[in-house]
mmCIF file of C-alpha atoms and ligand atoms in Angstrom:
data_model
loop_
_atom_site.group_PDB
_atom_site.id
_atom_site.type_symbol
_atom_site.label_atom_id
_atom_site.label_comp_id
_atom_site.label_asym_id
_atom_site.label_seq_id
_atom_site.Cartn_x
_atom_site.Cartn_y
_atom_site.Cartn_z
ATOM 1 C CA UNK A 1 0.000 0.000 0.000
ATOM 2 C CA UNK A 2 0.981 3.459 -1.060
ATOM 3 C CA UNK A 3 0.072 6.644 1.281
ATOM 4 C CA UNK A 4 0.275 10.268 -0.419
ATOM 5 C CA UNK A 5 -0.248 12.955 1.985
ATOM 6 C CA UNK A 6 -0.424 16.189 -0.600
ATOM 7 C CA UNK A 7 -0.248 19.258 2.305
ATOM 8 C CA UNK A 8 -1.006 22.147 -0.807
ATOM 9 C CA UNK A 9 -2.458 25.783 -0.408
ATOM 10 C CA UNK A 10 -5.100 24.481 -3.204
ATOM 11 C CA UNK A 11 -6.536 21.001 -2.338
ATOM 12 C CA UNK A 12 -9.623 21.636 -4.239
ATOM 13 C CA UNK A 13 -7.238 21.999 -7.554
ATOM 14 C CA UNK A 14 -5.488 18.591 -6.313
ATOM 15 C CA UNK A 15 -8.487 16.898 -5.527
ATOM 16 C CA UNK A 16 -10.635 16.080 -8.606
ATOM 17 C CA UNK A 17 -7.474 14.621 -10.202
ATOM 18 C CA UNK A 18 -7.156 11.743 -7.577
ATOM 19 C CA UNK A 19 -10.975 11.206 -7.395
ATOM 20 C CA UNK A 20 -10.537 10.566 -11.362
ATOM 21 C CA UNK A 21 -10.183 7.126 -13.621
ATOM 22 C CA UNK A 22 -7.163 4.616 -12.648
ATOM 23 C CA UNK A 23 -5.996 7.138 -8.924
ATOM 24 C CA UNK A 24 -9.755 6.422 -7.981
ATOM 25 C CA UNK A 25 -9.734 2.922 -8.963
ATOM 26 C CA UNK A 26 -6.326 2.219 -7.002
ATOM 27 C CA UNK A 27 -7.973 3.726 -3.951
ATOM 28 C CA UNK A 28 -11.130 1.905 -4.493
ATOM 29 C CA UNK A 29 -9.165 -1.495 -4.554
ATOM 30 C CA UNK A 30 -7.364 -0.864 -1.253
ATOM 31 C CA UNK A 31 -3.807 -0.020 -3.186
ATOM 32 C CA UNK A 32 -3.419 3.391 -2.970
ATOM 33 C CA UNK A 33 -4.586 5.939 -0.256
ATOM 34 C CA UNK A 34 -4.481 10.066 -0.588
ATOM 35 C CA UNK A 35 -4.937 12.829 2.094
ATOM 36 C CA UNK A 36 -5.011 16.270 1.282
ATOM 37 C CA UNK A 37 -3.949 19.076 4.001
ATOM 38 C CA UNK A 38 -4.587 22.388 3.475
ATOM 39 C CA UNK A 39 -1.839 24.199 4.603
ATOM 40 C CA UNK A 40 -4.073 27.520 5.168
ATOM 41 C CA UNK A 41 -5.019 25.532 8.407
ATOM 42 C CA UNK A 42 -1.535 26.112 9.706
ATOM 43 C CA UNK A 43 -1.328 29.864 8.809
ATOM 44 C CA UNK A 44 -0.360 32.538 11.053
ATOM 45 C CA UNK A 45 -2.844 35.137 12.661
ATOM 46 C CA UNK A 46 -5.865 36.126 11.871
ATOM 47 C CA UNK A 47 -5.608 36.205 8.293
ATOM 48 C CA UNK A 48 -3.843 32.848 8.390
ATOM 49 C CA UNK A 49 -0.645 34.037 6.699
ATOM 50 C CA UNK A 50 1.438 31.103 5.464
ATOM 51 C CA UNK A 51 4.315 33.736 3.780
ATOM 52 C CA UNK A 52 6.255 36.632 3.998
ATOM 53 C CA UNK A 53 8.903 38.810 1.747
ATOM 54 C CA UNK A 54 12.855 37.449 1.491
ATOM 55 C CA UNK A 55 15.010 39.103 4.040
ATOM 56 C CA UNK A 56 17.528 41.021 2.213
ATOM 57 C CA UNK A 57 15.391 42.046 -0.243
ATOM 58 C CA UNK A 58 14.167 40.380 -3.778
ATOM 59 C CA UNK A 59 10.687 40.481 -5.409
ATOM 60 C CA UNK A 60 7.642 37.968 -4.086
ATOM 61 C CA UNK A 61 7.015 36.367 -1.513
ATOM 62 C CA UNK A 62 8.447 33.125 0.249
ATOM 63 C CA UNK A 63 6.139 30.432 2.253
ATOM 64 C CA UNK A 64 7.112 30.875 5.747
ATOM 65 C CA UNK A 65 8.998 27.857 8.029
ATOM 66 C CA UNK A 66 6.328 27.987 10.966
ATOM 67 C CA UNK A 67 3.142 26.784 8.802
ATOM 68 C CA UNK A 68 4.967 24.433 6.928
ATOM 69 C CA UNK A 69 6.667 22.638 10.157
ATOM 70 C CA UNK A 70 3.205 22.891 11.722
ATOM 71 C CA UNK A 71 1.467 20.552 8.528
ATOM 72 C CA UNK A 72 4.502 18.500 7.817
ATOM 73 C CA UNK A 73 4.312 17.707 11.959
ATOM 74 C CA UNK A 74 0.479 17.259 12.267
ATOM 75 C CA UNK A 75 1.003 14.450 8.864
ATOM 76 C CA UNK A 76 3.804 12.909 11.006
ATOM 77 C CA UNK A 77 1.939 12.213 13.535
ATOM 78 C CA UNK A 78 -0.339 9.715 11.508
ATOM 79 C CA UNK A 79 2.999 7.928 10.625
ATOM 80 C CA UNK A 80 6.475 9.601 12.021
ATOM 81 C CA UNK A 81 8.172 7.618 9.417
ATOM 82 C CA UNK A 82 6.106 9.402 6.214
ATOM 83 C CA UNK A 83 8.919 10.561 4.255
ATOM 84 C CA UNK A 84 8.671 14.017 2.533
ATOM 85 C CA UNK A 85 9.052 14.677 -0.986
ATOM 86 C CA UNK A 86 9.428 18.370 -1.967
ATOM 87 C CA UNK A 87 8.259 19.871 -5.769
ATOM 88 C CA UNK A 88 11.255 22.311 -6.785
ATOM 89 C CA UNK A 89 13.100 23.353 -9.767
ATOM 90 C CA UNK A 90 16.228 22.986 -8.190
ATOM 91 C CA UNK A 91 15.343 19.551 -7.300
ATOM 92 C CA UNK A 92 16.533 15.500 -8.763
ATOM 93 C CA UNK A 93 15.022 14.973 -11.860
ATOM 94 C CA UNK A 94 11.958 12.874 -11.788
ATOM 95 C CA UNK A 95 12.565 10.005 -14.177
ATOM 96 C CA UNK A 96 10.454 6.300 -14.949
ATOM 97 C CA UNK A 97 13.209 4.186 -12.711
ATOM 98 C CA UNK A 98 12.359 6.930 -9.682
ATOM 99 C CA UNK A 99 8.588 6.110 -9.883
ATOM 100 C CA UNK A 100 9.088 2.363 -10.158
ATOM 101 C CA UNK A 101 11.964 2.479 -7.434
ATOM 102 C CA UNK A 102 10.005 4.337 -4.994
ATOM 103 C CA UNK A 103 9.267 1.932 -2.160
ATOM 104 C CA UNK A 104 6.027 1.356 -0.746
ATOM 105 C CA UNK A 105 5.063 3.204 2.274
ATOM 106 C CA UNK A 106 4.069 6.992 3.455
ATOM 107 C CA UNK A 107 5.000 9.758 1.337
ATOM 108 C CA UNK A 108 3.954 13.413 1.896
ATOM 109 C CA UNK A 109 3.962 15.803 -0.868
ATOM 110 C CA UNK A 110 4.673 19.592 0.130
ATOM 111 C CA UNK A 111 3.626 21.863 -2.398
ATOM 112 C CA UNK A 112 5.292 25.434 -2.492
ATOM 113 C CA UNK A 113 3.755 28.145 -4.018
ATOM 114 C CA UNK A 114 4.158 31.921 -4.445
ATOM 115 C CA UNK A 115 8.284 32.595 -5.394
ATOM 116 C CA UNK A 116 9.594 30.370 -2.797
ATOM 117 C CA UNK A 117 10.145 29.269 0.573
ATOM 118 C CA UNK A 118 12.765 29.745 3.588
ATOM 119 C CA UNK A 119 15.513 28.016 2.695
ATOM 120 C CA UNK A 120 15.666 26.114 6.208
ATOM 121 C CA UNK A 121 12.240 23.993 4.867
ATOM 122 C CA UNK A 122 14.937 21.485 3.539
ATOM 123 C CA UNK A 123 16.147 20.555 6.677
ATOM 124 C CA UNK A 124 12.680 18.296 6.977
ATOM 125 C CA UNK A 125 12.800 17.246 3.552
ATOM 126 C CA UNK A 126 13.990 14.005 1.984
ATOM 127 C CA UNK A 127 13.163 13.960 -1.168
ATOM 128 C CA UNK A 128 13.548 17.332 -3.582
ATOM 129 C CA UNK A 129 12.338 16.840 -6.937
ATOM 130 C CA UNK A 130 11.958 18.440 -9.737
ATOM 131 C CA UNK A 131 9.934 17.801 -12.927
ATOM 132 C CA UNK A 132 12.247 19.591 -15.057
ATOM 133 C CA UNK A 133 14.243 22.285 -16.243
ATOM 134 C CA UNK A 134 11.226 24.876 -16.189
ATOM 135 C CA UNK A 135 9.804 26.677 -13.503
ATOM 136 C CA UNK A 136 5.840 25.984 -12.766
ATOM 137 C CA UNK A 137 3.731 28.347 -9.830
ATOM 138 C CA UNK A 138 3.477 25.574 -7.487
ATOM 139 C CA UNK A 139 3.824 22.308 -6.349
ATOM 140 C CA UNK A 140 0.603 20.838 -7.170
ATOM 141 C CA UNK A 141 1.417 19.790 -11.190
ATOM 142 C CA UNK A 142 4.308 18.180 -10.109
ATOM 143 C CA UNK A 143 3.047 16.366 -6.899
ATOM 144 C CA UNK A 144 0.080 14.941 -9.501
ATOM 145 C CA UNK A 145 2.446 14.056 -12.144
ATOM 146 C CA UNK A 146 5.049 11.738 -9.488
ATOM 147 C CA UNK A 147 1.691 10.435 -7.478
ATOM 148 C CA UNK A 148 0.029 9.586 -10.953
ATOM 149 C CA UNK A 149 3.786 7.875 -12.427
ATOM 150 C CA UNK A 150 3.824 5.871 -9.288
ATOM 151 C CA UNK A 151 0.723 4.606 -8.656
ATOM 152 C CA UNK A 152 -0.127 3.589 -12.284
ATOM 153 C CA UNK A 153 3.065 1.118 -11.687
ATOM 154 C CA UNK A 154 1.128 -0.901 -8.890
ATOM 155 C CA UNK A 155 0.175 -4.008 -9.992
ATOM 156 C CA UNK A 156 -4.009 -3.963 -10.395
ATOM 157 C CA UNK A 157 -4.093 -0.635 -11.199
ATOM 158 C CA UNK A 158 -4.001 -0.665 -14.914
ATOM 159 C CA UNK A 159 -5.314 -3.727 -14.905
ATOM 160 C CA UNK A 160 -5.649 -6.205 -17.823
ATOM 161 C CA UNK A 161 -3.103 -8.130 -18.957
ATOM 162 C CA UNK A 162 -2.159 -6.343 -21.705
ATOM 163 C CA UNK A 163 -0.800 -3.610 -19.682
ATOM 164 C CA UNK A 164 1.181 -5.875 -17.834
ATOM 165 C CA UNK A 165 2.815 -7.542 -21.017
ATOM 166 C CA UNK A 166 3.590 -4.040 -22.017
ATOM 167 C CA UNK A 167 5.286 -3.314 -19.158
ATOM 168 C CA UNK A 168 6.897 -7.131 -19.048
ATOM 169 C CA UNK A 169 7.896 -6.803 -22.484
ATOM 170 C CA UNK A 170 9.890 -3.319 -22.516
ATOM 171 C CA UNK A 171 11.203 -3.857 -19.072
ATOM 172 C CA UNK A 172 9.627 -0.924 -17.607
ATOM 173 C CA UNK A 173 11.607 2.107 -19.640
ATOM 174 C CA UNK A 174 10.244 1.557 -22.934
ATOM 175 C CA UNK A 175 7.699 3.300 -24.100
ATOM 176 C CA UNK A 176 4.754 1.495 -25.877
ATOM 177 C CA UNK A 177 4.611 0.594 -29.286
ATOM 178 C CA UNK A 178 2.633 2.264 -32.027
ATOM 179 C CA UNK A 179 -1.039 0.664 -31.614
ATOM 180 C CA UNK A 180 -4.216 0.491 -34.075
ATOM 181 C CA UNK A 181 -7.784 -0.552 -33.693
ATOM 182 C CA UNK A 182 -10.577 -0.120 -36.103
ATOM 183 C CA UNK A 183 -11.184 0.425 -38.646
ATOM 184 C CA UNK A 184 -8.318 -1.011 -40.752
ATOM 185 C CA UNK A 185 -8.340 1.933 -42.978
ATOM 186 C CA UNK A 186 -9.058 5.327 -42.058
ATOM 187 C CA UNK A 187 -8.572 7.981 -44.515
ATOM 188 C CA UNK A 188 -6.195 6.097 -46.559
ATOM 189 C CA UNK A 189 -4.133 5.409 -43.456
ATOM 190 C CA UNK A 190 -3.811 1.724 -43.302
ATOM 191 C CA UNK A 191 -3.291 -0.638 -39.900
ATOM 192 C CA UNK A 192 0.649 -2.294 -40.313
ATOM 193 C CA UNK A 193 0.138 -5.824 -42.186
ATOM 194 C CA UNK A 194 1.891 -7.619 -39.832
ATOM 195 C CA UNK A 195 -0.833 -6.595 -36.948
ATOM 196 C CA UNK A 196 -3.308 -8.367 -38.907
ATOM 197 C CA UNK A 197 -1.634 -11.078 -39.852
ATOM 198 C CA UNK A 198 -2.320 -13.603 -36.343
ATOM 199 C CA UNK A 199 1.332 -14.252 -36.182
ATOM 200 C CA UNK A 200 2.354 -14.229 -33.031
ATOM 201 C CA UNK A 201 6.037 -14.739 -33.212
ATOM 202 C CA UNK A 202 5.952 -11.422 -35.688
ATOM 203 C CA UNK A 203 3.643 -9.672 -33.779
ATOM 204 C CA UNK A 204 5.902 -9.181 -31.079
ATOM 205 C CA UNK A 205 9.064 -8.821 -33.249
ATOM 206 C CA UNK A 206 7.520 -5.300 -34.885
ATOM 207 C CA UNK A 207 6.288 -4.375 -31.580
ATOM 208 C CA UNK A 208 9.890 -4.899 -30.416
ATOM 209 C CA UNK A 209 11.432 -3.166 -33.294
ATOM 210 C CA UNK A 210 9.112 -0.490 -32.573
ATOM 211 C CA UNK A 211 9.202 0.661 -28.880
ATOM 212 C CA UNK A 212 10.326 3.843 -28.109
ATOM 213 C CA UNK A 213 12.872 4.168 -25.647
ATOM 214 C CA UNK A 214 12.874 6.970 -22.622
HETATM 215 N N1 ADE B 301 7.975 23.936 -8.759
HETATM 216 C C1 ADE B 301 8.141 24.893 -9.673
HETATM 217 N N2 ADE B 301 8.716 24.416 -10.771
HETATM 218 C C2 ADE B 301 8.932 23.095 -10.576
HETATM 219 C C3 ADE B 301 9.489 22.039 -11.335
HETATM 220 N N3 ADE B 301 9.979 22.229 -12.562
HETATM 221 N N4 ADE B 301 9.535 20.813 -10.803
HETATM 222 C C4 ADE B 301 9.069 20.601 -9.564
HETATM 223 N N5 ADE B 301 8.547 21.553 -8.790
HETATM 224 C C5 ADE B 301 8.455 22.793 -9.288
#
């Protein structure tokens, strides 16, 4: 079993995603669980202020360390061992082999937002990652996009065994190969041969010759 805990300024933009197609059907088959924690809850003051501007000056605004400790401690104490991934730019790039290495267990997902956050957040993080070499305005994308890369990898999830002999067959890092269905010909554009031919043995030779590689 897989635990996300996504603690995000914006649960009801995280939310509909994980209620949808295969991250509902991996909770609904006891594989997968998700929490959301709004980390508004843990603001400061009246106005529940979760940031502030950058000591020694700079543009924006940076999440502050006190509502941030405050959610990542009130997820621990569900499970003290949940580990902590954090959505940055300057993070390790995300990759297939880090989704299907990822070991089971309790994972929460802290999602900056606005232009930052005190630096001394990383001292309760284990995990930076980054989705690339671009810059997004929060962590929400990015904690969707590694919860969604993981959890499709969980055996029952996809389902079918189709899925599974794609995943058998290119060892995980391949990407599928080119697939049809009907009709045979549309607009001129005409199904490979070899797909129709019932030969098994060939079948899986062009599908070989024709997975794309990450
Ligand atoms: N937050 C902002 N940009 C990001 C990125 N590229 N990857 C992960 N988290 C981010």
């Amino acid at each position: 079993m897989i635990r996300f805990t996504v603690i995000t300024l914006f649960p009801e933009a995280v939310e509909p995603y994980l209620r949808t197609s295969m991250m509902w059907k991996a909770v609904d088959k006891g594989l997968a669980d998700f929490e959301l924690v709004n980390l508004r809850d843990f603001g400061l003051g009246p106005h529940k202020s979760v940031d502030d501007t950058p000591y020694g000056g700079g543009d924006g605004m940076l999440l502050r360390c006190e509502p941030v400790f405050a959610a990542v401690e009130f997820a621990k104490t569900k499970d003290p061992l949940a580990k902590v991934i954090l959505p940055t730019p300057v993070g390790k790039i995300w990759n297939q082999g880090m989704a299907k290495s990822l070991p089971e267990g309790h994972y929460i997902i802290l999602c900056p937002h606005y232009e930052g956050y005190d630096e001394r957040i990383m001292s309760i993080v284990d995990y930076p990652i980054s989705l690339g070499k671009y810059v997004l305005t929060g962590g929400e994308l990015p904690a969707l996009v590694i919860i969604d890369s993981v959890v499709r990898l969980i055996p029952g999830v996809l389902g079918g065994e189709k899925s599974a002999e794609i995943e058998s067959f290119s060892e995980g890092d391949n990407l599928e190969y080119p697939q049809y269905t009907r009709p045979e010909n549309f607009r001129g554009m005409k199904v490979p041969e070899v797909l129709l031919s019932g030969n098994h043995g060939e079948i899986a030779k062009w599908r070989k010759e024709h997975s794309g590689k990450i």
